[in-house]
Each structure stands twice: as structure tokens, then as C-alpha cells.
Coordinates of C-alpha atoms in Angstrom, one line a residue:
M1 CA -32.9 33.2 21.6
E2 CA -31.2 30.6 23.7
T3 CA -29.1 31.5 26.7
K4 CA -26.2 29.6 28.2
D5 CA -28.2 28.4 31.2
Q6 CA -31.0 27.1 28.9
K7 CA -30.9 23.3 28.3
K8 CA -31.4 21.9 24.8
H9 CA -34.5 19.9 23.9
R10 CA -34.2 16.2 24.5
K11 CA -36.3 13.5 22.8
K12 CA -38.5 11.5 25.0
N13 CA -37.5 7.8 25.3
S14 CA -40.4 6.8 27.6
G15 CA -44.1 7.6 28.0
P16 CA -47.2 7.3 25.8
K17 CA -45.9 9.6 23.0
A18 CA -42.6 7.7 22.8
E19 CA -44.4 4.3 22.6
K20 CA -46.6 5.6 19.8
K21 CA -43.6 6.7 17.8
K22 CA -41.9 3.4 18.3
K23 CA -45.0 1.4 17.1
R24 CA -45.3 3.7 14.1
H25 CA -41.6 3.1 13.2
L26 CA -42.0 -0.7 13.6
Q27 CA -45.0 -0.6 11.3
D28 CA -43.1 1.3 8.6
L29 CA -40.4 -1.4 8.8
Q30 CA -43.0 -4.2 8.8
L31 CA -41.8 -5.6 12.1
G32 CA -43.8 -6.5 15.2
D33 CA -43.1 -6.0 18.8
K34 CA -41.7 -9.5 19.1
D35 CA -39.2 -9.0 16.3
A36 CA -38.0 -5.6 17.6
G37 CA -35.4 -7.1 19.9
K38 CA -33.9 -9.3 17.1
R39 CA -33.2 -6.3 14.9
N40 CA -29.7 -4.9 15.4
L41 CA -28.9 -1.9 13.4
K42 CA -25.1 -2.3 13.9
A43 CA -25.0 -6.0 13.1
F44 CA -23.4 -5.6 9.7
A45 CA -21.7 -2.3 10.2
V46 CA -17.9 -1.7 10.0
Q47 CA -16.6 -2.1 13.5
S48 CA -13.0 -1.1 12.7
A49 CA -11.7 0.7 9.7
V50 CA -8.1 -0.7 10.1
R51 CA -9.4 -4.3 10.3
M52 CA -11.5 -3.8 7.2
A53 CA -8.5 -2.4 5.3
R54 CA -6.4 -5.4 6.3
S55 CA -9.1 -7.8 5.1
F56 CA -9.1 -6.1 1.7
H57 CA -5.3 -6.4 1.4
R58 CA -5.3 -10.0 2.5
A59 CA -6.6 -11.5 -0.8
P60 CA -4.2 -10.9 -3.7
T61 CA -6.0 -9.7 -6.9
N62 CA -3.3 -10.7 -9.4
S63 CA -4.0 -14.4 -9.5
S64 CA -4.4 -16.8 -12.4
S65 CA -7.6 -17.5 -14.2
G66 CA -9.9 -20.3 -13.1
D67 CA -11.7 -21.3 -10.0
G68 CA -10.6 -23.3 -7.0
A69 CA -7.1 -22.4 -5.9
S70 CA -6.8 -19.3 -8.0
K71 CA -6.9 -16.9 -5.0
V72 CA -4.3 -18.6 -3.0
G73 CA -1.5 -16.1 -3.8
K74 CA 0.7 -17.8 -6.3
R75 CA 1.7 -14.7 -8.3
T76 CA 2.3 -12.6 -5.2
L77 CA 4.7 -15.2 -4.0
I78 CA 6.5 -15.3 -7.3
Q79 CA 6.9 -11.5 -7.3
G80 CA 8.3 -11.7 -3.7
L81 CA 10.9 -14.3 -4.7
I82 CA 11.9 -12.3 -7.7
R83 CA 12.3 -9.2 -5.6
N84 CA 14.3 -11.2 -3.0
F85 CA 16.9 -12.5 -5.6
T86 CA 17.1 -9.5 -8.0
R87 CA 16.2 -6.5 -5.8
Q88 CA 13.8 -5.5 -8.6
K89 CA 10.0 -5.3 -8.5
L90 CA 8.2 -7.1 -11.3
T91 CA 4.6 -5.9 -11.7
E92 CA 3.4 -8.2 -14.4
I93 CA 4.4 -11.8 -15.1
R94 CA 3.6 -13.1 -18.6
S95 CA 6.0 -16.1 -19.0
P96 CA 8.4 -18.3 -17.0
V97 CA 11.0 -16.1 -15.2
T98 CA 14.6 -17.2 -14.9
I99 CA 16.7 -15.7 -12.1
V100 CA 20.3 -16.3 -10.9
S101 CA 20.2 -17.6 -7.3
G102 CA 23.9 -18.4 -6.9
K103 CA 27.3 -18.8 -8.7
K104 CA 26.3 -22.2 -10.2
R105 CA 22.5 -22.2 -10.1
R106 CA 19.7 -20.6 -12.0
L107 CA 16.0 -20.9 -11.1
T108 CA 13.2 -20.9 -13.6
I109 CA 9.9 -20.1 -11.9
I110 CA 6.7 -21.1 -13.6
E111 CA 3.2 -20.4 -12.3
C112 CA 0.9 -23.4 -12.5
G113 CA -2.8 -22.7 -12.8
C114 CA -5.8 -24.9 -12.2
D115 CA -5.6 -26.5 -15.7
I116 CA -5.1 -30.2 -15.7
N117 CA -3.0 -30.1 -18.9
M118 CA -0.6 -27.5 -17.3
M119 CA -0.3 -29.7 -14.2
V120 CA 0.7 -32.7 -16.3
D121 CA 3.3 -30.8 -18.3
L122 CA 5.0 -29.2 -15.3
A123 CA 5.0 -32.5 -13.4
K124 CA 7.2 -34.0 -16.1
A125 CA 9.9 -31.3 -15.8
A126 CA 9.7 -29.8 -12.2
D127 CA 12.6 -30.3 -9.8
V128 CA 10.9 -28.7 -6.8
V129 CA 7.3 -27.7 -6.3
L130 CA 6.0 -25.0 -4.0
M131 CA 2.4 -26.1 -3.3
L132 CA 0.4 -23.1 -1.9
I133 CA -2.4 -24.0 0.5
D134 CA -5.0 -21.6 1.7
A135 CA -5.0 -22.1 5.5
S136 CA -8.5 -20.5 5.9
F137 CA -10.0 -23.1 3.5
G138 CA -7.7 -26.2 3.7
F139 CA -6.9 -28.7 1.0
E140 CA -8.8 -28.3 -2.2
M141 CA -9.6 -30.8 -5.0
E142 CA -6.8 -29.3 -7.2
T143 CA -4.3 -30.0 -4.5
F144 CA -5.1 -33.8 -4.4
E145 CA -5.2 -33.9 -8.2
F146 CA -1.8 -32.3 -8.5
L147 CA -0.3 -34.7 -5.9
N148 CA -1.7 -37.7 -7.8
I149 CA -0.2 -36.4 -11.0
F150 CA 3.2 -36.1 -9.3
Q151 CA 3.0 -39.7 -8.0
V152 CA 2.7 -40.9 -11.6
H153 CA 5.6 -38.7 -12.9
G154 CA 8.4 -39.5 -10.5
F155 CA 7.3 -37.4 -7.4
P156 CA 9.9 -34.5 -7.3
K157 CA 10.6 -32.5 -4.1
I158 CA 7.4 -30.8 -2.8
M159 CA 7.3 -28.0 -0.2
G160 CA 4.0 -26.7 1.2
V161 CA 3.4 -23.0 1.8
L162 CA 0.5 -21.9 4.0
T163 CA -1.0 -18.6 3.1
H164 CA -3.9 -16.4 4.5
L165 CA -2.9 -17.1 8.1
D166 CA -3.9 -13.5 9.0
S167 CA -7.5 -14.5 8.6
F168 CA -7.4 -16.2 12.0
K169 CA -8.1 -13.9 14.9
H170 CA -7.3 -16.3 17.7
N171 CA -3.9 -17.9 18.2
K172 CA -5.5 -21.1 19.6
K173 CA -7.5 -21.8 16.4
L174 CA -4.4 -20.8 14.3
K175 CA -2.2 -23.3 16.1
K176 CA -4.8 -26.1 15.8
T177 CA -5.3 -25.4 12.1
K178 CA -1.5 -25.4 11.3
K179 CA -1.1 -28.7 13.2
Q180 CA -4.0 -30.3 11.3
L181 CA -2.7 -29.1 7.9
K182 CA 0.8 -30.2 8.7
H183 CA -0.2 -33.8 9.5
S184 CA -2.5 -33.9 6.4
F185 CA 0.4 -32.7 4.3
W186 CA 2.7 -35.3 5.7
T187 CA 0.1 -38.0 5.0
E188 CA -0.2 -37.0 1.4
V189 CA 3.5 -36.3 0.6
S190 CA 5.9 -37.8 3.2
R191 CA 6.5 -37.6 6.9
G192 CA 8.8 -34.6 7.7
A193 CA 8.0 -32.7 4.4
K194 CA 8.8 -29.0 4.7
L195 CA 5.9 -26.7 5.3
F196 CA 6.5 -23.0 5.3
C197 CA 4.1 -20.5 6.9
L198 CA 3.5 -17.0 5.5
S199 CA 1.9 -15.0 8.3
G200 CA 0.2 -12.3 6.3
M201 CA 0.2 -9.5 3.8
P202 CA 0.3 -6.2 5.8
H203 CA 0.8 -4.0 2.7
G204 CA -0.3 -6.3 -0.1
E205 CA 3.0 -8.2 -0.1
Y206 CA 4.4 -11.0 1.9
Q207 CA 6.9 -10.1 4.6
N208 CA 10.5 -9.8 3.5
H209 CA 12.1 -12.0 6.2
E210 CA 9.7 -14.9 5.4
I211 CA 10.4 -14.7 1.6
H212 CA 14.1 -14.5 2.3
N213 CA 14.0 -17.7 4.4
L214 CA 12.0 -19.5 1.7
G215 CA 14.4 -18.3 -1.0
R216 CA 17.5 -19.3 1.0
F217 CA 16.0 -22.8 1.6
I218 CA 15.4 -23.2 -2.2
T219 CA 19.0 -22.0 -3.0
V220 CA 20.8 -24.6 -0.8
M221 CA 18.5 -27.4 -1.7
K222 CA 20.0 -30.5 -3.4
F223 CA 18.0 -32.2 -6.1
R224 CA 18.2 -35.9 -6.7
P225 CA 17.9 -37.3 -10.2
L226 CA 14.5 -38.7 -10.9
T227 CA 14.3 -42.1 -12.6
W228 CA 11.1 -41.2 -14.4
Q229 CA 12.6 -38.0 -15.9
T230 CA 15.8 -39.7 -17.1
S231 CA 13.8 -42.5 -18.8
H232 CA 11.3 -40.1 -20.4
P233 CA 13.1 -37.4 -22.5
Y234 CA 11.5 -34.0 -22.7
I235 CA 12.2 -30.4 -23.7
L236 CA 11.0 -27.4 -21.7
A237 CA 11.0 -24.2 -23.8
D238 CA 10.5 -20.7 -22.6
R239 CA 9.0 -19.3 -25.8
M240 CA 8.6 -20.0 -29.5
E241 CA 9.3 -17.7 -32.5
D242 CA 8.2 -18.3 -36.1
L243 CA 11.1 -17.4 -38.4
T244 CA 9.3 -18.2 -41.7
N245 CA 9.4 -15.6 -44.4
P246 CA 6.0 -13.8 -44.3
E247 CA 5.8 -13.7 -48.1
D248 CA 6.0 -17.5 -48.2
I249 CA 3.1 -17.7 -45.6
R250 CA 1.1 -15.2 -47.7
T251 CA 1.4 -17.2 -50.9
N252 CA 1.0 -20.7 -49.3
I253 CA -0.5 -20.9 -45.9
K254 CA 0.4 -24.6 -45.6
C255 CA 4.1 -24.1 -46.4
D256 CA 6.9 -25.5 -44.2
R257 CA 7.6 -23.3 -41.2
Q258 CA 10.9 -22.5 -39.6
V259 CA 10.5 -22.4 -35.8
S260 CA 12.9 -21.3 -33.1
L261 CA 12.6 -22.7 -29.6
Y262 CA 14.3 -21.1 -26.6
V263 CA 15.0 -24.1 -24.4
I264 CA 15.1 -23.8 -20.6
K265 CA 15.7 -27.4 -19.7
R266 CA 15.9 -30.7 -21.5
S267 CA 16.4 -34.4 -20.6
T268 CA 17.9 -37.0 -22.8
L269 CA 17.3 -40.7 -22.7
E270 CA 20.1 -42.6 -20.9
K271 CA 21.8 -45.4 -22.8

């Protein structure tokens, strides 16, 4: 039995027995004496549980399909704008969303993926474009492709939005990156183009005051008529419904169909 005055057994860290145990342990790991100093058991361990949780919340999981700019946070931004204008939380977005932003203005928000066909279609009808840029990665190929498409189709108003700024741990590197991205964005779009910064996602969502400032800027923005859009008529429909009698389709699959289009926006050719 142990008494209060008796000390507990301590393992030896020096001496011939300790050296033998150390060599035996290195032989089991297939490491020599020279490689023993290079091996750090805590090299890839979690240093801070709070920091690890923030890194998991940083990348939004509800993004569009495809590679490239799919993890930049487009759908999370759309959900934040909808919550800012309607005070309602929309968990799933399946189609273009139209919201009322003022007495005489409605906004139709459409998410654009990395598909080149979708980029061309939206470039023909968009009045303002929110171009999200991952600050931790910089400009991607999809960004330059989208800008080239806009130059061909009239070049509407473009605003840049920097995301994933919380991935920078040092303010000096953050300021330098923001400055470089701002000048690169001005070179590609125009000097003085607006560039918003979303600092981070502390709880899986962007901060309310940043989304409020972005939404307010969009609300008071004035749109100029684009010559390309007025000279190229188009129709932008929200959804399509087939009103054909199912019996007619059953008897003749190639019969004439009656289709209903719910138009969001249209442009007619000026005379």
C-alpha cells in the first residue's frame, strides 16, 4: 500500500535503459537516430478546437455543381440577400427568386453556375452582376471567361464581392491581397468599380450589417439602358408549364403542345 509521503514511480528519461528503449522504439517506427529529430508527433494535430470549427464553417456546402468557382459562396449570399429584404430564411433555392426591394422596384436574383451556356444566357438579360471572388485563391478562369462574355453582350454594371477573407490570419497579408485584387478588378472591369468585402462567416452565414449595406447599394442603384439589349430582343422566363391535354399526348406523342411561360423580363426591338 502507498502512503501519502511515498512518491509515485517516474519513468527514466536518461541512462542506458532509457537509451535502449528509445532505440527499440525507433526501430519499430523504422526510423534512424538521424531522423528522430525530424519527427514531430504534434505536427498535424489540432492546436485549437475553436479555430478548427471556424475553418469548417468558412466554406459553404450549399453551392452549385461544377468545379472551379463552385465553392465561392454564391448561394449563401443569395440566401443572405433574401433574408435581408424579406425577413424570411430560405433554406433551398431551386429557381430564380423575385423579391420586392422598394415601392417601384423588384429584384430577380438568379444564380449563375460555371456552365458557359448559362453565362451567355444571363449576360444577355442581366442589369447588374455580383461577381464573387474567392480572396484566398484570387481570380479564376471562370471569372475571365464571364468578363469576356459581358464585353460582347453590352457590359452591364458589375460589382465584385470578396469572400473567404477570414482565411487570412495576418492583417498585413489581408490588406496586401485586397489591394492587389482591387487593382486587378479595376483593370478587367473599369477604374473605380465597386468591390465589396465580406469579412467572414462566423455561424455559417455572412454578417447582417455587410449584407444590409450590399442590399442597400443595389436598391438605390440606377441602371442605364444598354444599346445591345435594346437592339437584341429577348424574353427571360421564370418557369414553363405544359398545358396540353395528357390524353392527346398519350394518343400522339408528336402532337402540338400548348406551353405557358411565366415571363420575368422582356426586351422589344426599338423602331
